[in-house]
XYZ file of C-alpha atoms in Angstrom:
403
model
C -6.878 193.773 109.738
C -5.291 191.320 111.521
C -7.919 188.967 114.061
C -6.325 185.817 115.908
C -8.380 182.943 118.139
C -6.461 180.621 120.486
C -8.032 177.665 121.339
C -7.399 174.469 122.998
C -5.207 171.751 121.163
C -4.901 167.873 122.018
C -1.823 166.243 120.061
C -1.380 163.151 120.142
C 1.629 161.197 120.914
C 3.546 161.147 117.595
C 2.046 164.685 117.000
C 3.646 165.553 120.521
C 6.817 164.289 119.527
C 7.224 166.063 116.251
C 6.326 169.395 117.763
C 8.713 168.462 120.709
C 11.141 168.197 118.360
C 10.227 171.263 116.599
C 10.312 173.285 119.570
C 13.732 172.454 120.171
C 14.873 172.734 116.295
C 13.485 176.727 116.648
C 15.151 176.342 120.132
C 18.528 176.058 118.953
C 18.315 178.252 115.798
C 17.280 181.444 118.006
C 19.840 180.617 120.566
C 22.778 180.047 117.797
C 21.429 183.150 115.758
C 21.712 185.176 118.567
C 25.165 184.364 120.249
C 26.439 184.893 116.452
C 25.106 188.296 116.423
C 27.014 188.496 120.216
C 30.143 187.474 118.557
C 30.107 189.203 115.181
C 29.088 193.373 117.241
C 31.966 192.417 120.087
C 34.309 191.261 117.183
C 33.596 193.573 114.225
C 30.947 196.180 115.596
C 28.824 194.853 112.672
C 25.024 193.748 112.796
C 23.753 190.217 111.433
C 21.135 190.743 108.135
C 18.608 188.585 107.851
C 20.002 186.714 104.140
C 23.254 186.712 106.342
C 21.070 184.333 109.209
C 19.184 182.630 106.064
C 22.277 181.330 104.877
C 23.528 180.921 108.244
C 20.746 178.229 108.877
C 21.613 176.256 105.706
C 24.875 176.038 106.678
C 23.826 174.990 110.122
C 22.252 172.042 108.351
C 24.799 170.903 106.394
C 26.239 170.784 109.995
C 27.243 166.766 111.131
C 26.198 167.725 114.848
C 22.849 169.510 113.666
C 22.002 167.293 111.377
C 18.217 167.093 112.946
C 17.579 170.289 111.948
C 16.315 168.620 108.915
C 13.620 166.471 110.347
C 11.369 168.720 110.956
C 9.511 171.567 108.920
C 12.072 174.219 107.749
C 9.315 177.206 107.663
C 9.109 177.697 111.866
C 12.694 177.227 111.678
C 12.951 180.645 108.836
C 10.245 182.173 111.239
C 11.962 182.428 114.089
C 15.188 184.345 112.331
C 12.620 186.178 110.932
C 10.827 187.009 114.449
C 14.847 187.855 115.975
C 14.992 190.356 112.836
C 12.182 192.552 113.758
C 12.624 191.895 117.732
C 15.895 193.838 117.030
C 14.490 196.174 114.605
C 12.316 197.277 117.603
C 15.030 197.349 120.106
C 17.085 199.645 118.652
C 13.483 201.685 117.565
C 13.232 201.834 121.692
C 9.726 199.645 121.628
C 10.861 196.792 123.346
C 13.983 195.404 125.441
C 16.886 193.537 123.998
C 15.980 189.559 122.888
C 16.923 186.804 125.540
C 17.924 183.351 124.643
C 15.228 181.088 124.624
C 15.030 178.183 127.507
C 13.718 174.758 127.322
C 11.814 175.560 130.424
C 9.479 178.576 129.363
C 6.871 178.558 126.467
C 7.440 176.773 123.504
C 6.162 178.059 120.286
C 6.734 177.276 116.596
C 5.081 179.635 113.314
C 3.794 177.850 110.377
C 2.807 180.347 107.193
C 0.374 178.673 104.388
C 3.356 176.458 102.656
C 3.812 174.560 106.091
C -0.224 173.286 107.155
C -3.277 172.808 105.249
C -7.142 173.919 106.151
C -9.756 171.815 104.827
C -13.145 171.188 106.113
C -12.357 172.534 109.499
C -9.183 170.069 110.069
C -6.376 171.369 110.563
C -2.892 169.229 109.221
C 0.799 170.645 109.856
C 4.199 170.128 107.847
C 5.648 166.470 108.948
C 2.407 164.790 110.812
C 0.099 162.135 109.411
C -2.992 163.335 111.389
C -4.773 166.435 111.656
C -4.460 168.054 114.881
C -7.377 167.576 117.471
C -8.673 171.145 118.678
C -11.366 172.695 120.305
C -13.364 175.749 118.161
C -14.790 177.903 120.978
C -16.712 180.629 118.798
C -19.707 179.434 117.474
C -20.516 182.728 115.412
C -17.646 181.773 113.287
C -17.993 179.013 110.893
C -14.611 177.313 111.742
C -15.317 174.918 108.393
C -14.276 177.883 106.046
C -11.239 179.471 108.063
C -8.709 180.342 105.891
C -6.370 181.354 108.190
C -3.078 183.422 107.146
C -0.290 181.716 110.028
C -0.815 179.334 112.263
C 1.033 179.039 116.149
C 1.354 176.024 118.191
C 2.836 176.589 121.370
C 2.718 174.442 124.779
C 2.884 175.884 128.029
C 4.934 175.446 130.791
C 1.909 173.591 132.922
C 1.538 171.001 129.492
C -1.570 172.589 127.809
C -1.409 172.939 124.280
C -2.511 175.279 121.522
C -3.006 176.394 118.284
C -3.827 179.994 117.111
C -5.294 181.148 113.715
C -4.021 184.496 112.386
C -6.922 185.677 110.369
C -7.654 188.528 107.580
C -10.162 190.059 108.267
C -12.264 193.369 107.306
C -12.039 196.891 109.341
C -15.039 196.393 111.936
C -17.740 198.315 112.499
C -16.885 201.606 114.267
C -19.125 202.221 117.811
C -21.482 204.997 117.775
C -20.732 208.146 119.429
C -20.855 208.832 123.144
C -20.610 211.735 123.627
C -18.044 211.265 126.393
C -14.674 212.150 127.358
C -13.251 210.357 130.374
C -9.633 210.960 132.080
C -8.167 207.639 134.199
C -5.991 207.538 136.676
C -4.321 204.607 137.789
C -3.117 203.439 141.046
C -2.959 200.424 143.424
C -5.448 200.696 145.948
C -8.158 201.211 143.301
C -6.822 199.829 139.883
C -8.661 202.872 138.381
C -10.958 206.155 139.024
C -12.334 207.679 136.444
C -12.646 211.569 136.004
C -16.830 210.409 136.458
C -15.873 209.391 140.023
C -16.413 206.012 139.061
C -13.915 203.663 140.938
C -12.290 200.005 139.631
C -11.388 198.075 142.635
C -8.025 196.223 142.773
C -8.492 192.518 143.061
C -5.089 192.114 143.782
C -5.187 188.368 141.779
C -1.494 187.437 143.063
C -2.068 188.821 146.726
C -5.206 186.275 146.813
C -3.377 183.152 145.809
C 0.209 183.858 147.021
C -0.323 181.359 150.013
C -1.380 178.397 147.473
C 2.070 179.606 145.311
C 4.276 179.953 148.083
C 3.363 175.752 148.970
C 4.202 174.488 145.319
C 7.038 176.252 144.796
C 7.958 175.057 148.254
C 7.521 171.678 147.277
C 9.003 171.985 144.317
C 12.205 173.509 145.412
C 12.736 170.318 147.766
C 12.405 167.579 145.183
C 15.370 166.447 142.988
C 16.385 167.972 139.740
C 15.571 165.975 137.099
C 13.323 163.385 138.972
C 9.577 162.933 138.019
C 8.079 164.490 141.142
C 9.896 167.850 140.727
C 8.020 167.648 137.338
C 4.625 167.241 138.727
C 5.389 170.221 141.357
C 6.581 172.202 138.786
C 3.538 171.754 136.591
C 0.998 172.434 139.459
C 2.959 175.540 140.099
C 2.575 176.438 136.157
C -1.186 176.164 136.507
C -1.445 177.923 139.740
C 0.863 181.018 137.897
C -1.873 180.012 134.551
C -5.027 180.309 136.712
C -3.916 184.332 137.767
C -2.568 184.901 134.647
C -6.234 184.028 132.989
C -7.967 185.825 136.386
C -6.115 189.269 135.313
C -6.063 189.177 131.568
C -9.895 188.551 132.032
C -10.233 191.802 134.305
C -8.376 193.815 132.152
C -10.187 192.765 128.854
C -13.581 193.510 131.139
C -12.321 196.997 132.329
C -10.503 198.213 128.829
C -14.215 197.338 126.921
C -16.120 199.167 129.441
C -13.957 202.053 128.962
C -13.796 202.288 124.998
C -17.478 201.594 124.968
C -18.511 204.475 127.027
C -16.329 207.169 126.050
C -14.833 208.909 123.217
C -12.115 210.153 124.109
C -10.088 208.043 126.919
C -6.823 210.188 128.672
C -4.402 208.385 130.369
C -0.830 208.749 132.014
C 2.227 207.455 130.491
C 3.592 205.903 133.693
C 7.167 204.630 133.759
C 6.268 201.122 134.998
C 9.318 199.462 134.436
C 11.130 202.216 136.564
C 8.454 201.649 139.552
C 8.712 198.127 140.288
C 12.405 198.481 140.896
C 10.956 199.605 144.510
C 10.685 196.427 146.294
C 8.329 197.177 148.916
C 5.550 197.359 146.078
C 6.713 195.719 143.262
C 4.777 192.927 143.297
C 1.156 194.297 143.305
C 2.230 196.883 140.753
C 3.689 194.128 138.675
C -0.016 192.532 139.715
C -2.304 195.238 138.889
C -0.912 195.031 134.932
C -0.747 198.178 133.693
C 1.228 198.115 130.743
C -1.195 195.045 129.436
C -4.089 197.822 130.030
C -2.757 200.728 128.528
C -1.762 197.998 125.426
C -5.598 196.926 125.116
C -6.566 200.073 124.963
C -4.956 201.788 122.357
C -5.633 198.616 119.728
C -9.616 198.494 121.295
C -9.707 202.224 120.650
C -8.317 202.170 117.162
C -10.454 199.345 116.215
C -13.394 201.135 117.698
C -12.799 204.429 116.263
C -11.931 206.089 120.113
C -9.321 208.418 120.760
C -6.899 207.652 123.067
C -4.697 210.582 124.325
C -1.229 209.687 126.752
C 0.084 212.616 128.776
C 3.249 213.570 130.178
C 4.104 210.850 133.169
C 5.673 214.199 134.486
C 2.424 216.113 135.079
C 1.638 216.739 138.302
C -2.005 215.506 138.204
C -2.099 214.791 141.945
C -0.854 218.089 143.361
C -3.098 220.606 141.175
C -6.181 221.788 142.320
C -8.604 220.893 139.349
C -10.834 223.784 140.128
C -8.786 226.794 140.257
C -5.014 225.259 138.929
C -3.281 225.865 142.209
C 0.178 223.338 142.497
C 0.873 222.010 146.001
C 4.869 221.846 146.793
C 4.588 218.591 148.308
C 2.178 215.856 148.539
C 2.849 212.552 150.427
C 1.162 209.555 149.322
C -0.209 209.123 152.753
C -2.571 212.004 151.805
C -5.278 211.078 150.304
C -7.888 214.360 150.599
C -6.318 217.567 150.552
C -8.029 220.781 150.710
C -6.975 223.373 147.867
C -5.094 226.200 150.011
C -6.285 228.868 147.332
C -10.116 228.789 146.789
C -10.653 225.665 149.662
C -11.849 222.812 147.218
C -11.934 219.801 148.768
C -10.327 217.203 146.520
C -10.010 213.088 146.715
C -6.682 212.827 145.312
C -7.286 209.983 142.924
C -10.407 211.428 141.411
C -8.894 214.844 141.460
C -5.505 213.564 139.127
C -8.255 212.218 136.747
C -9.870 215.072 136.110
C -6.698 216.821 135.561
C -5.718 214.230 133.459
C -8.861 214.747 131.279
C -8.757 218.628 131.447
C -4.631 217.928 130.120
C -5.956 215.861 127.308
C -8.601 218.067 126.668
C -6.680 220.868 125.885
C -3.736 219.711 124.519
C -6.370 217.761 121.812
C -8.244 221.053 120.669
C -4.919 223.373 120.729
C -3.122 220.860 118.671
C -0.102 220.198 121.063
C 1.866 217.013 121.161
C 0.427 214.207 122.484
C 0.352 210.600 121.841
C -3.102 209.290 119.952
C -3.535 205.627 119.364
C -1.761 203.537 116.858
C 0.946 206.211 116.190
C 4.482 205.222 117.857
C 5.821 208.434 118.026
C 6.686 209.377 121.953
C 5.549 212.830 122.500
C 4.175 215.064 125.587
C 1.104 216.450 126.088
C 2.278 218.700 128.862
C 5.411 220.522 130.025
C 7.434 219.049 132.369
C 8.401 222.141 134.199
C 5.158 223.564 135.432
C 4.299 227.172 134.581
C 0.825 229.587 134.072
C -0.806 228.456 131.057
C -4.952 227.364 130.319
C -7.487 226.114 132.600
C -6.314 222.143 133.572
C -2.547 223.166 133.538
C -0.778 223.412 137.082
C -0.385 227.426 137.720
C 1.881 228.233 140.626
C 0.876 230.709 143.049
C 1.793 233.327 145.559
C 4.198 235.210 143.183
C 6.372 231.891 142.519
């Protein structure tokens, strides 16, 4: 398998120059690529091949006015057609959304395979630089002196901070013991999870907390100049600010997902359509905060590494509005209501930890009668549940009343 480690990188100043330069080689190259491909579907209604881009870039350096294409390392410049290749192979496969032309103002990044860098004693030297580049090992159980790593990624961010990740092959890990546990999750904004246990992960709502400090760089940034030096300064102490949440979440999600995949077997979640929900603006923002998709993406590679199963049912499933004792299905249910009492045998139900245990009860069954669900690692969209509800096993909605 595949194991990567980012760490810290200090260039310096002719190192920063020729990966500057680099940057904007793969830059251009992605950008040209990609308005080609614009020009040859409108024209023709034909797709660009990959040997069709390949000798499209030697072309494009036999070019006068891109004659600097040359001066740097030709292997991140191959990398990135080859990275536009797959990003459309998974476009049109529906797995991700259709590739954007790369600014000068986002995150740089440039690939270098094994011909392009060399790994020696722990020091690390790159196609067209002199000196090895400076980093900073933080994983002291591995012996950074005999990394043989398979790619290598340099990439600056938009705050300045550089760094370098090794792409390592490793071996299969060792799977967890068995817990004996199944757990359902529900997901929501007020608590970022409850669990079908009862348990409860509070929200911390990263972006709500420093949206004040956020608000007064961009502020400040918005009134300098274009172009002049202190619009740069603003603009990088508004990039760390943004890097300092960014780190704050990706740390609580990494702390939640373990949890989770340590103490269960089986984990059951909701396939929620999150791009469709932050198009409501009144709570975009904390569900674009709360980083769901980044969750439910750390959990299905934790739980195939670990040996868990993790089951995705129907977003469709009314979780909320069935009665996890008896199966009764509620016509309505505001979101304002957040106990309800079952109208057919008088449970009282918490709505949140009520759609988790439905959730597990859904996954549950649909796992031991073999229906279609989604398991991790397989890319396959499938349901778990109906979407029309209608009298089936224990955990599935039943209507009542005749209906």
């Amino acid at each position: 398998m595949r194991t990567a480690y980012r760490c810290r990188a200090y260039p310096n100043q002719a190192q920063q120059q020729v990966l500057a330069r680099t940057f904007g080689c793969v830059r251009v190259v992605w950008n040209r690529t990609l308005a080609e491909r614009h020009r040859l579907y409108h024209a023709e209604g034909k797709s660009l091949s990959y040997a069709a881009s390949d000798a499209a870039l030697t072309a494009m350096k036999k070019d006068p006015e891109l004659v600097f294409l040359s001066e740097v390392s030709s292997v991140p410049l191959q990398q990135a057609l080859r990275h536009q290749h797959k990003a459309f192979s998974a476009f049109f496969a529906r797995r991700a959304r259709y590739p954007r032309f790369k600014s000068c103002r986002s995150r740089q990044s440039a690939h270098y395979t094994r011909s392009a860098f060399t790994m020696r004693g722990g020091k690390l030297r790159l196609a067209k630089t002199s000196a090895p580049l400076r980093f900073v090992w933080s994983w002291p159980d591995v012996d950074v002196t005999i990394l043989n790593p398979a790619m290598v990624v340099v990439s600056r961010e938009p705050d300045g901070r550089w760094y370098v990740t090794f792409t390592i092959d490793t071996a299969d890990p060792d799977l967890l013991p068995d817990a004996g546990h199944a757990v359902g999750v529900d997901l929501g904004v007020k608590d970022f999870a409850v669990t079908s246990d009862g348990e409860r992960i509070t929200n911390p709502r990263h972006m709500e907390r420093k949206a004040r400090n956020l608000a007064r760089y961009q502020r400040r940034m918005a009134r300098c100049r274009r172009g002049s030096a202190n619009r740069g300064k603003a603009k990088a102490k508004a990039a760390r600010a943004h890097r300092k949440v960014r780190n704050a979440r990706r740390d609580f999600l990494h702390r939640a997902s373990t949890r989770l995949v340590r103490s269960a077997d089986m984990i059951v979640i909701e396939d929620l359509a999150v791009k469709n929900m932050v198009r409501n603006r009144h709570l975009a923002r904390v569900i674009a905060d709360c980083g769901w998709g980044e969750f439910r993406r750390q959990l299905e590679y934790k739980c195939e590494r670990a040996g868990r199963e993790l089951i995705v049912v129907d977003r469709w499933y009314p979780s909320s509005k069935t009665c996890s004792a008896c199966g009764h299905l509620l016509a309505e249910l505001s979101l304002s209501n957040r106990h309800w009492t079952c109208p057919s045998c008088g449970s009282r139900h918490d709505r949140d930890i009520n759609a988790a245990k439905n959730i597990l009860a859904a996954g549950l069954a649909a796992s031991a009668c073999g229906a279609d669900v989604r398991h991790s690692g397989s890319s396959r969209v499938r349901s778990a549940v109906k979407q029309e509800p209608r009298p089936v096993t224990a955990g599935i909605p039943v209507l009542q009343g005749g209906e």
